[in-house]
């Protein structure tokens, strides 16, 4: 049987073109996919080079497909086309594309790993690759020789890229980097095999079917598989790297937000401290000055006057500190019956000079039928003062400021209205934010309306700001009537009845306080009233004194904030083990604003007296506790 070698050759040529066309199509598909992934992943530089590499590969394979497809269309042997100008140009473009593919693949690996190119620039290396490709075309006129010269470049570039990925720091290694490194290593190994196969082909190429000839003749089929594996592994690497960079960006954003929040808090704290220092320094200066005056020779009348001034300024400091506590919205002062008209009139009297200076008219509109309600008089005066101050400052000369109130179902509405320019729409939602102010630097701390908001919250109410027509602004405070119950008598009432019983002079008092001066002050005051006062510098010592045989105390003063055990811990221990001892306790604290202290105050069944306190208030509480308990038989 005669073998039709021409038919076999045509079949092999057709299969070769089919494999080359498949490889070319896949290269273009991956190029377009890489371009799409590049844009959605934020265009990382390394993947930009890998995208260029696949476009260069797709272009080179397209040139090869045209080069080998034209002879088939013209019905001539592909070998007869070698040596022509068109064939040489095609080989040159093909070789340039393949060399650039290798160079850009390697450069992407360098950029991804962060390793610097060894004394070579990207553009220079690309130009070198083009020059080398053109030289290789001059040295070889058939495609097998071009592939033989191409093999070391592809193997070297792929192998070096794989090595870079394998040597990544442990923190950056991932499944994607290991997969991409492995596939690039496979590609490098395959091209080493190609190099040997193209060198060992014989003159009967491609008819003699030894193992090396088969590998060389069917390299396009092997390339299809490796191309799919390499491209897929690079996509996996990109997706995992994009996820990693997203997590790092979110972490950095969180860090920056935390840093910004910290800076804002520090800035706000600095502003608050500055304002509080300004408010406290004046009364403190008066206290220090008149305390110095007490040490100098003076009449008894003059010394009493100085002592009274010191007391008044100390009370002023207390009002400032408690005003800050009210600003937090967590607590309020003692509740008492409030007459709204009297409240407005008291506040308005404090603005008489300012109203006259700006020629402003003030109108107070409160119906006679408006009921009284329970509230913190000092805090509500502060609230109305801040709102009226804001209205006076915003009003033009000759304008009217209105203070009004009305009953709305189970609530009272207090309204402060001015005829100024109103509140800009862009800041209307922020007027109650702490430290937000539309005034110039040094003209305000931005706490006035924030304090108003805190006071209203402490009273269980709401406050809103709105503009009026045709001009002006209105602040509406709504305070519920039913939720504002009177205080417990054992905590806040200043009108505790006194008794003249002689037994009160023998009250046995234990003071548990870690501040030495306060212990001394309380012991001195108690001794002056004829009480037997004992002291303890810690909660542990206080508990030992309470449990000591032969000792009995009618009343125990205990500070809340102390080193362990704190006053709160002493309370909880006695409540669980010796509740009868707890009945003698009166707690003292300078803090009811912190979360722990506020939570304790909500559950504590014993009275809590806030520092600084009036001495007669302290005495009233002590005498009430002492008289509420029967004197033990003795």
XYZ file of C-alpha atoms in Angstrom:
634
model
C 0.000 0.000 0.000
C 1.411 3.327 -1.076
C 1.480 6.071 1.633
C 0.072 9.409 0.530
C 2.690 11.654 2.171
C 1.117 14.760 0.701
C -2.201 13.993 2.436
C -0.441 13.336 5.730
C 1.454 16.612 5.420
C -1.745 18.537 4.715
C -3.487 16.939 7.692
C -0.574 17.795 9.976
C -0.535 21.367 8.668
C -4.262 21.684 9.295
C -3.926 20.319 12.834
C -1.009 22.675 13.453
C -3.060 25.674 12.257
C -6.031 24.536 14.380
C -3.838 24.333 17.486
C -2.257 27.695 16.677
C -5.680 29.292 16.118
C -6.946 27.845 19.427
C -3.867 29.144 21.254
C -4.285 32.552 19.621
C -7.995 32.739 20.526
C -7.279 31.827 24.150
C -4.547 34.459 24.304
C -6.966 37.167 23.163
C -9.639 35.967 25.586
C -7.177 36.097 28.476
C -5.921 39.516 27.338
C -9.445 40.952 27.446
C -10.151 39.267 30.803
C -6.889 40.624 32.216
C -7.849 44.112 31.036
C -11.248 43.829 32.728
C -9.718 42.524 35.974
C -7.089 45.255 35.823
C -9.705 48.006 35.860
C -11.862 46.458 38.566
C -8.878 45.750 40.839
C -7.685 49.352 40.934
C -5.010 48.868 38.233
C -2.122 47.522 40.333
C 1.152 48.151 38.397
C 2.244 44.502 38.423
C -0.980 43.326 36.803
C -0.746 46.105 34.225
C 2.516 44.560 32.998
C 0.981 41.097 32.984
C -1.910 42.451 30.906
C 0.569 43.942 28.440
C 2.367 40.579 28.383
C -0.786 38.752 27.318
C -1.621 41.313 24.675
C 1.936 40.947 23.331
C 1.469 37.161 23.318
C -1.891 37.420 21.575
C -0.415 39.749 18.952
C 2.559 37.442 18.337
C 0.333 34.385 17.900
C -1.939 36.342 15.555
C 1.085 37.201 13.397
C 2.132 33.521 13.394
C -1.391 32.447 12.424
C -1.367 34.841 9.466
C 2.161 33.746 8.509
C 1.225 30.059 8.328
C -2.340 30.557 7.127
C -1.477 32.560 3.996
C 0.447 29.738 2.218
C -2.407 27.348 2.943
C -4.901 29.777 1.430
C -2.627 30.239 -1.597
C -2.194 26.466 -2.006
C 1.590 26.461 -1.554
C 3.949 24.806 0.899
C 4.689 26.798 4.065
C 8.397 26.117 3.531
C 8.214 27.776 0.097
C 7.063 30.982 1.851
C 10.216 31.151 4.043
C 12.768 33.721 2.981
C 10.266 36.141 1.506
C 10.041 39.707 2.803
C 6.525 39.134 4.146
C 7.637 35.982 5.954
C 10.670 37.708 7.502
C 8.535 40.651 8.652
C 6.031 38.241 10.168
C 8.764 36.325 11.992
C 10.219 39.609 13.302
C 6.895 40.782 14.725
C 6.205 37.346 16.138
C 9.581 37.173 17.881
C 9.250 40.724 19.258
C 5.835 39.881 20.719
C 7.087 36.679 22.354
C 10.181 38.389 23.821
C 8.087 41.270 25.193
C 5.668 38.740 26.671
C 8.516 37.178 28.655
C 10.038 40.507 29.738
C 6.744 42.006 30.896
C 5.772 38.794 32.675
C 9.035 38.985 34.601
C 8.684 42.720 35.318
C 5.204 42.154 36.746
C 6.688 39.565 39.113
C 9.367 42.052 40.216
C 6.715 44.706 40.899
C 4.431 42.305 42.753
C 7.194 41.036 45.039
C 8.716 44.493 45.526
C 12.174 43.350 44.440
C 14.126 45.916 42.433
C 15.364 45.292 38.934
C 19.162 44.664 39.037
C 20.469 47.953 37.531
C 18.044 47.755 34.610
C 15.145 50.039 33.779
C 11.891 48.723 32.417
C 12.008 50.690 29.150
C 15.645 49.739 28.530
C 14.918 46.069 29.086
C 11.955 46.185 26.698
C 14.099 47.838 24.011
C 16.780 45.220 24.617
C 14.213 42.466 24.157
C 13.076 43.991 20.859
C 16.659 44.272 19.647
C 17.412 40.684 20.649
C 14.274 39.500 18.876
C 15.317 41.230 15.643
C 18.818 39.739 15.867
C 17.344 36.267 16.315
C 15.327 36.738 13.116
C 18.513 37.657 11.269
C 20.178 34.456 12.529
C 17.311 32.124 11.658
C 14.964 31.941 8.703
C 12.709 29.039 9.747
C 10.293 28.949 12.681
C 12.017 25.992 14.373
C 15.242 27.973 14.707
C 13.308 30.981 16.027
C 11.729 28.778 18.677
C 15.152 27.370 19.569
C 16.474 30.927 20.156
C 13.231 31.910 21.958
C 13.315 28.998 24.402
C 16.143 30.255 26.700
C 14.501 33.688 27.033
C 11.085 32.248 27.938
C 12.575 29.616 30.276
C 14.800 32.150 32.027
C 12.039 34.765 32.460
C 9.429 32.239 33.655
C 11.874 30.526 36.004
C 13.037 33.797 37.535
C 9.408 34.995 37.988
C 8.537 31.677 39.687
C 11.551 32.039 42.020
C 10.474 35.566 43.019
C 6.972 34.352 43.916
C 8.284 31.368 45.890
C 10.634 33.622 47.900
C 7.918 35.997 49.067
C 7.843 36.761 52.833
C 5.579 34.398 54.751
C 3.096 37.178 55.497
C 2.462 37.719 51.770
C 2.325 34.105 50.667
C -1.044 32.774 49.603
C -2.596 30.030 47.551
C -2.528 32.374 44.560
C 1.202 33.122 44.821
C 2.061 29.433 45.239
C -0.174 28.439 42.316
C 1.230 31.147 40.021
C 4.801 30.264 40.987
C 4.162 26.586 40.278
C 2.592 27.248 36.863
C 5.430 29.585 35.852
C 7.923 26.920 36.939
C 6.042 24.389 34.764
C 6.223 26.817 31.821
C 9.967 27.324 32.366
C 10.521 23.534 32.487
C 8.453 23.014 29.329
C 10.552 25.510 27.408
C 13.729 23.794 28.548
C 12.295 20.591 27.032
C 11.411 22.553 23.874
C 14.982 23.792 23.611
C 16.348 20.244 23.722
C 13.694 18.988 21.293
C 14.369 21.704 18.696
C 18.117 21.085 18.900
C 17.706 17.310 18.407
C 15.284 17.356 15.497
C 16.697 15.561 12.385
C 16.569 16.366 8.698
C 13.421 14.372 8.159
C 11.530 16.803 10.342
C 8.659 16.544 11.026
C 8.143 13.070 9.589
C 10.449 11.064 11.880
C 8.437 10.417 14.998
C 10.944 10.106 17.832
C 9.991 11.552 21.226
C 11.798 14.853 20.688
C 10.263 15.345 17.257
C 6.781 14.684 18.602
C 7.267 17.234 21.400
C 8.642 19.865 19.028
C 6.003 19.252 16.369
C 3.117 19.506 18.810
C 4.341 22.325 21.055
C 1.195 24.373 20.376
C -0.950 21.751 22.129
C 1.289 21.789 25.204
C 1.282 25.611 25.111
C -2.536 25.701 25.155
C -2.629 23.784 28.435
C 0.166 25.778 30.056
C -1.302 29.101 28.879
C -4.626 28.282 30.551
C -2.891 27.245 33.774
C -0.566 30.274 33.920
C -3.294 32.802 33.075
C -5.744 31.277 35.573
C -3.121 31.242 38.324
C -2.313 34.932 37.715
C -6.019 35.803 37.978
C -6.272 33.888 41.269
C -3.183 35.725 42.517
C -4.730 39.083 41.542
C -8.049 38.363 43.267
C -6.370 37.266 46.486
C -3.991 40.214 46.396
C -6.897 42.619 45.775
C -8.685 41.143 48.798
C -5.520 41.521 50.878
C -5.059 45.131 49.778
C -8.725 45.812 50.556
C -8.295 44.467 54.094
C -5.109 46.497 54.528
C -6.860 49.613 53.238
C -9.782 49.050 55.596
C -7.370 48.530 58.462
C -5.470 51.687 57.561
C -8.723 53.597 57.196
C -9.837 52.366 60.609
C -6.486 53.362 62.062
C -6.678 56.803 60.498
C -10.275 57.237 61.662
C -9.265 56.210 65.166
C -6.319 58.619 65.017
C -8.579 61.371 63.707
C -11.133 60.632 66.420
C -8.370 60.685 69.017
C -7.078 64.012 67.718
C -10.597 65.418 67.694
C -11.180 64.194 71.241
C -7.885 65.682 72.377
C -8.737 68.946 70.647
C -12.205 68.927 72.208
C -10.716 68.063 75.580
C -8.248 70.932 75.220
C -11.090 73.303 74.385
C -13.152 72.014 77.301
C -10.246 72.220 79.731
C -9.466 75.734 78.524
C -13.056 76.846 79.027
C -13.412 75.153 82.413
C -10.071 76.578 83.552
C -11.242 80.033 82.526
C -14.478 79.604 84.490
C -12.802 78.131 87.569
C -9.727 80.356 87.720
C -11.703 83.471 88.640
C -13.415 82.040 91.764
C -10.261 80.102 92.677
C -8.232 83.309 92.501
C -10.728 84.972 94.843
C -10.593 81.973 97.216
C -6.792 82.022 97.353
C -6.689 85.784 97.771
C -9.191 85.950 100.614
C -7.675 82.858 102.263
C -4.376 84.771 102.347
C -6.250 87.746 103.812
C -7.538 85.547 106.657
C -3.957 85.023 107.861
C -3.350 88.775 108.165
C -4.457 90.812 111.237
C -8.053 92.028 110.793
C -11.220 92.661 112.730
C -13.627 89.821 113.436
C -16.163 91.447 111.100
C -13.587 91.619 108.295
C -12.547 87.981 108.837
C -16.189 86.856 108.707
C -16.667 88.799 105.471
C -13.613 87.121 103.936
C -14.797 83.689 105.075
C -18.226 84.274 103.529
C -16.626 85.333 100.235
C -14.540 82.156 100.225
C -17.682 80.112 100.838
C -19.594 81.876 98.034
C -16.764 81.361 95.548
C -16.466 77.696 96.528
C -20.195 77.308 95.857
C -19.636 79.008 92.504
C -16.985 76.405 91.677
C -19.449 73.679 92.662
C -22.068 75.103 90.300
C -19.553 75.115 87.448
C -18.550 71.494 88.035
C -22.151 70.331 88.407
C -23.044 72.255 85.273
C -20.538 70.064 83.399
C -22.147 66.966 84.897
C -25.535 68.200 83.687
C -23.987 68.802 80.243
C -23.381 65.042 80.012
C -27.168 64.492 80.151
C -26.755 61.707 82.706
C -27.846 63.405 85.874
C -29.724 66.399 87.149
C -29.694 68.445 90.319
C -32.305 68.339 93.060
C -35.874 68.488 91.739
C -38.189 71.142 93.085
C -41.424 72.822 92.097
C -40.840 75.184 89.179
C -42.946 78.238 88.305
C -42.252 78.956 84.632
C -43.080 82.667 84.775
C -40.833 83.159 87.803
C -38.113 81.163 86.016
C -38.298 83.407 82.926
C -38.349 86.580 85.013
C -35.304 85.574 87.076
C -33.296 84.826 83.959
C -34.464 87.980 82.158
C -33.351 90.160 85.090
C -29.814 88.959 84.517
C -29.936 90.358 80.965
C -31.275 93.823 81.801
C -28.008 95.593 81.024
C -27.448 93.663 77.784
C -31.025 94.235 76.616
C -30.775 97.953 77.311
C -27.395 98.243 75.592
C -28.695 96.625 72.389
C -32.122 98.307 72.690
C -33.898 94.960 72.625
C -37.442 94.365 73.828
C -38.204 91.197 75.759
C -41.671 89.685 75.944
C -42.633 87.008 78.485
C -45.816 85.166 77.555
C -46.897 82.572 80.114
C -50.607 81.782 80.714
C -51.776 81.988 84.307
C -53.248 78.498 84.039
C -49.842 76.909 83.317
C -49.132 74.379 86.095
C -45.933 74.130 88.082
C -43.741 71.103 87.493
C -40.847 69.297 89.138
C -37.378 70.079 87.808
C -33.828 71.089 88.600
C -34.111 74.838 89.130
C -30.420 75.584 88.668
C -30.147 73.479 85.504
C -33.326 74.966 84.000
C -32.084 78.482 84.741
C -28.846 77.583 83.002
C -30.798 76.200 80.030
C -32.972 79.320 79.618
C -29.913 81.561 80.164
C -28.028 79.849 77.338
C -31.011 80.070 74.976
C -31.686 83.712 75.850
C -28.004 84.589 75.490
C -28.030 83.008 72.038
C -31.165 84.970 71.083
C -29.783 88.294 72.382
C -26.528 87.794 70.520
C -28.372 86.981 67.269
C -30.884 89.868 67.413
C -30.370 93.237 65.692
C -30.848 96.500 67.566
C -34.526 97.272 68.278
C -35.686 93.679 67.771
C -37.902 91.648 70.083
C -36.967 88.498 71.982
C -39.860 86.354 73.182
C -39.966 83.869 76.061
C -43.179 81.863 76.000
C -44.633 78.688 77.429
C -47.732 76.588 76.904
C -49.240 73.301 78.033
C -49.230 70.595 75.365
C -51.062 67.455 76.564
C -48.822 66.001 79.291
C -45.851 68.261 78.550
C -44.800 71.884 78.870
C -43.278 73.687 75.912
C -40.765 76.449 76.635
C -40.031 78.621 73.586
C -37.263 81.193 73.047
C -37.664 83.179 69.819
C -35.613 85.969 68.261
C -35.794 88.203 65.159
C -32.251 87.682 63.923
C -30.989 86.260 60.656
C -31.968 82.702 61.520
C -29.819 79.579 61.407
C -28.142 78.617 58.091
C -29.700 75.461 56.699
C -26.334 73.695 56.442
C -25.669 74.023 60.187
C -29.214 73.638 61.524
C -28.703 69.939 62.261
C -25.443 70.564 64.132
C -26.302 73.414 66.488
C -26.502 71.069 69.506
C -23.181 69.330 68.776
C -20.546 69.903 71.479
C -17.823 72.382 70.468
C -19.641 73.389 67.270
C -19.866 77.153 66.908
C -20.534 79.583 64.069
C -18.847 82.367 65.992
C -15.318 83.512 65.308
C -12.198 82.140 67.043
C -12.052 83.087 70.702
C -15.703 84.185 70.745
C -17.251 80.980 72.013
C -16.523 77.379 72.997
C -19.548 75.860 71.246
C -20.860 74.406 74.512
C -23.890 76.624 75.178
C -26.470 74.741 73.126
C -24.786 71.400 73.883
C -25.346 72.113 77.588
C -28.983 72.933 76.780
C -29.328 69.563 75.061
C -27.778 67.762 78.046
C -30.077 69.495 80.546
C -33.158 68.706 78.478
C -32.104 65.054 78.180
C -31.549 64.878 81.935
C -35.161 66.012 82.356
C -36.473 63.420 79.889
C -37.426 66.049 77.311
C -36.567 67.106 73.764
C -35.286 70.283 72.166
C -35.383 71.431 68.553
C -34.207 74.427 66.589
C -36.064 75.935 63.633
C -36.207 79.090 61.562
C -39.230 81.385 61.622
C -40.903 83.431 58.887
C -40.000 86.020 57.729
C -36.824 85.913 59.830
C -35.419 84.748 63.129
C -34.868 81.478 64.956
C -36.928 79.548 67.485
C -35.811 76.997 70.090
C -38.566 74.770 71.467
C -37.970 72.749 74.652
C -40.547 70.076 75.502
C -40.483 68.794 79.092
C -42.835 65.953 80.108
C -44.869 66.480 83.264
C -45.502 62.916 84.398
C -41.929 61.645 84.223
C -40.545 64.371 86.479
C -41.194 62.957 89.908
C -40.038 64.548 93.134
C -36.753 63.396 94.654
C -36.406 60.863 97.415
C -36.340 62.676 100.693
C -33.377 60.714 101.990
C -31.201 61.812 99.032
C -31.733 65.412 98.085
C -34.169 67.293 100.268
C -32.658 70.277 101.999
C -35.545 70.573 104.453
C -34.880 67.522 106.618
C -36.418 68.191 110.041
C -33.962 68.643 112.868
C -34.514 67.288 116.336
C -33.330 68.642 119.591
C -32.831 65.226 121.189
C -29.797 65.043 123.420
C -29.018 61.604 121.997
C -27.849 63.238 118.776
C -24.845 64.680 120.581
C -23.569 61.148 121.193
C -23.730 59.959 117.584
C -20.925 57.511 116.862
C -19.682 58.279 113.337
C -17.234 56.275 111.192
C -15.685 58.106 108.243
C -14.231 55.861 105.473
C -12.339 58.248 103.196
C -8.956 57.879 101.466
C -8.383 61.640 101.094
C -6.577 62.809 104.272
C -7.848 66.416 104.217
C -11.446 65.314 103.784
C -11.069 62.851 106.678
C -9.692 65.616 108.847
C -12.418 68.073 107.798
C -15.232 65.600 108.469
C -13.733 64.587 111.818
C -13.347 68.230 112.848
C -16.902 69.164 111.916
C -18.305 66.089 113.656
C -16.340 66.777 116.813
C -17.632 70.360 116.906
C -21.189 68.987 116.913
C -20.334 66.702 119.822
C -20.178 63.436 117.857
C -17.702 60.634 118.476
C -15.838 60.407 115.173
C -13.571 57.557 114.082
C -11.802 57.431 110.707
C -10.562 54.773 108.279
C -8.288 55.470 105.315
C -9.513 52.574 103.151
C -12.497 50.323 102.600
C -10.613 47.374 104.066
C -9.835 49.247 107.299
C -13.400 50.493 107.503
C -14.807 46.960 107.251
C -12.434 45.814 109.996
C -13.633 48.620 112.286
C -17.286 47.799 111.568
C -16.786 44.134 112.384
C -14.582 44.684 115.438
C -16.071 43.439 118.681
C -16.982 46.142 121.167
C -17.323 48.899 118.541
C -20.628 50.309 117.386
C -21.309 53.106 114.895
C -24.624 54.840 114.391
C -23.696 56.257 110.962
C -21.000 55.362 108.425
C -19.812 57.920 105.855
C -18.183 56.038 102.951
C -16.566 57.455 99.826
C -17.330 55.657 96.560
C -14.020 56.124 94.767
C -11.255 54.412 96.723
C -8.599 51.809 96.089
C -9.960 48.274 96.347
C -12.272 47.666 97.950
C -14.072 50.750 96.663
C -17.220 52.126 98.237
C -19.253 50.264 95.614
C -17.507 46.991 96.499
C -18.074 47.639 100.225
C -21.785 48.203 99.511
C -22.126 44.991 97.487
C -20.204 42.937 100.080
C -22.367 44.125 102.972
C -25.582 43.810 100.943
C -24.780 40.127 100.400
C -23.369 39.242 103.854
C -24.424 41.821 106.486
C -27.320 43.963 105.201
C -28.048 45.242 108.732
C -24.704 47.102 108.707
C -25.537 48.665 105.341
C -28.558 50.412 106.867
C -26.177 52.816 108.653
C -24.397 53.967 105.481
C -24.359 57.363 103.799
C -22.223 57.367 100.653
C -20.209 60.360 99.448
C -18.997 60.920 95.879
C -17.762 63.593 93.535
C -18.798 61.578 90.473
C -22.223 60.436 89.370
C -21.471 60.937 85.659
C -19.257 57.938 84.847
C -21.040 54.789 83.724
C -20.093 52.763 86.805
C -21.123 55.481 89.281
C -24.391 56.220 87.450
C -25.284 52.516 87.366
C -24.534 52.199 91.077
C -26.652 55.253 91.922
C -29.574 53.700 90.016
C -29.496 50.480 92.082
C -28.263 51.773 95.438
C -30.882 51.841 98.217
C -28.821 54.068 100.508
C -28.584 57.881 100.223
C -25.724 59.363 98.189
C -24.450 62.866 98.941
C -22.478 64.595 96.229
C -19.274 66.486 96.834
C -18.891 69.345 97.434
C -21.805 69.564 99.843
C -23.213 72.020 102.375
C -22.240 71.113 105.900
C -25.793 71.491 107.162
C -26.950 69.056 104.429
C -24.408 66.496 105.622
C -25.467 66.978 109.232
C -29.135 66.632 108.318
C -28.536 63.316 106.562
C -26.417 61.975 109.420
C -28.989 62.946 112.052
C -31.804 61.446 110.016
C -29.982 58.094 109.747
C -29.116 58.172 113.449
C -32.697 58.889 114.532
C -34.176 56.367 112.106
C -32.437 53.496 113.917
C -33.247 52.522 117.518
C -30.385 53.022 119.943
C -29.095 49.617 121.019
C -29.407 48.651 124.642
C -26.304 49.139 126.470
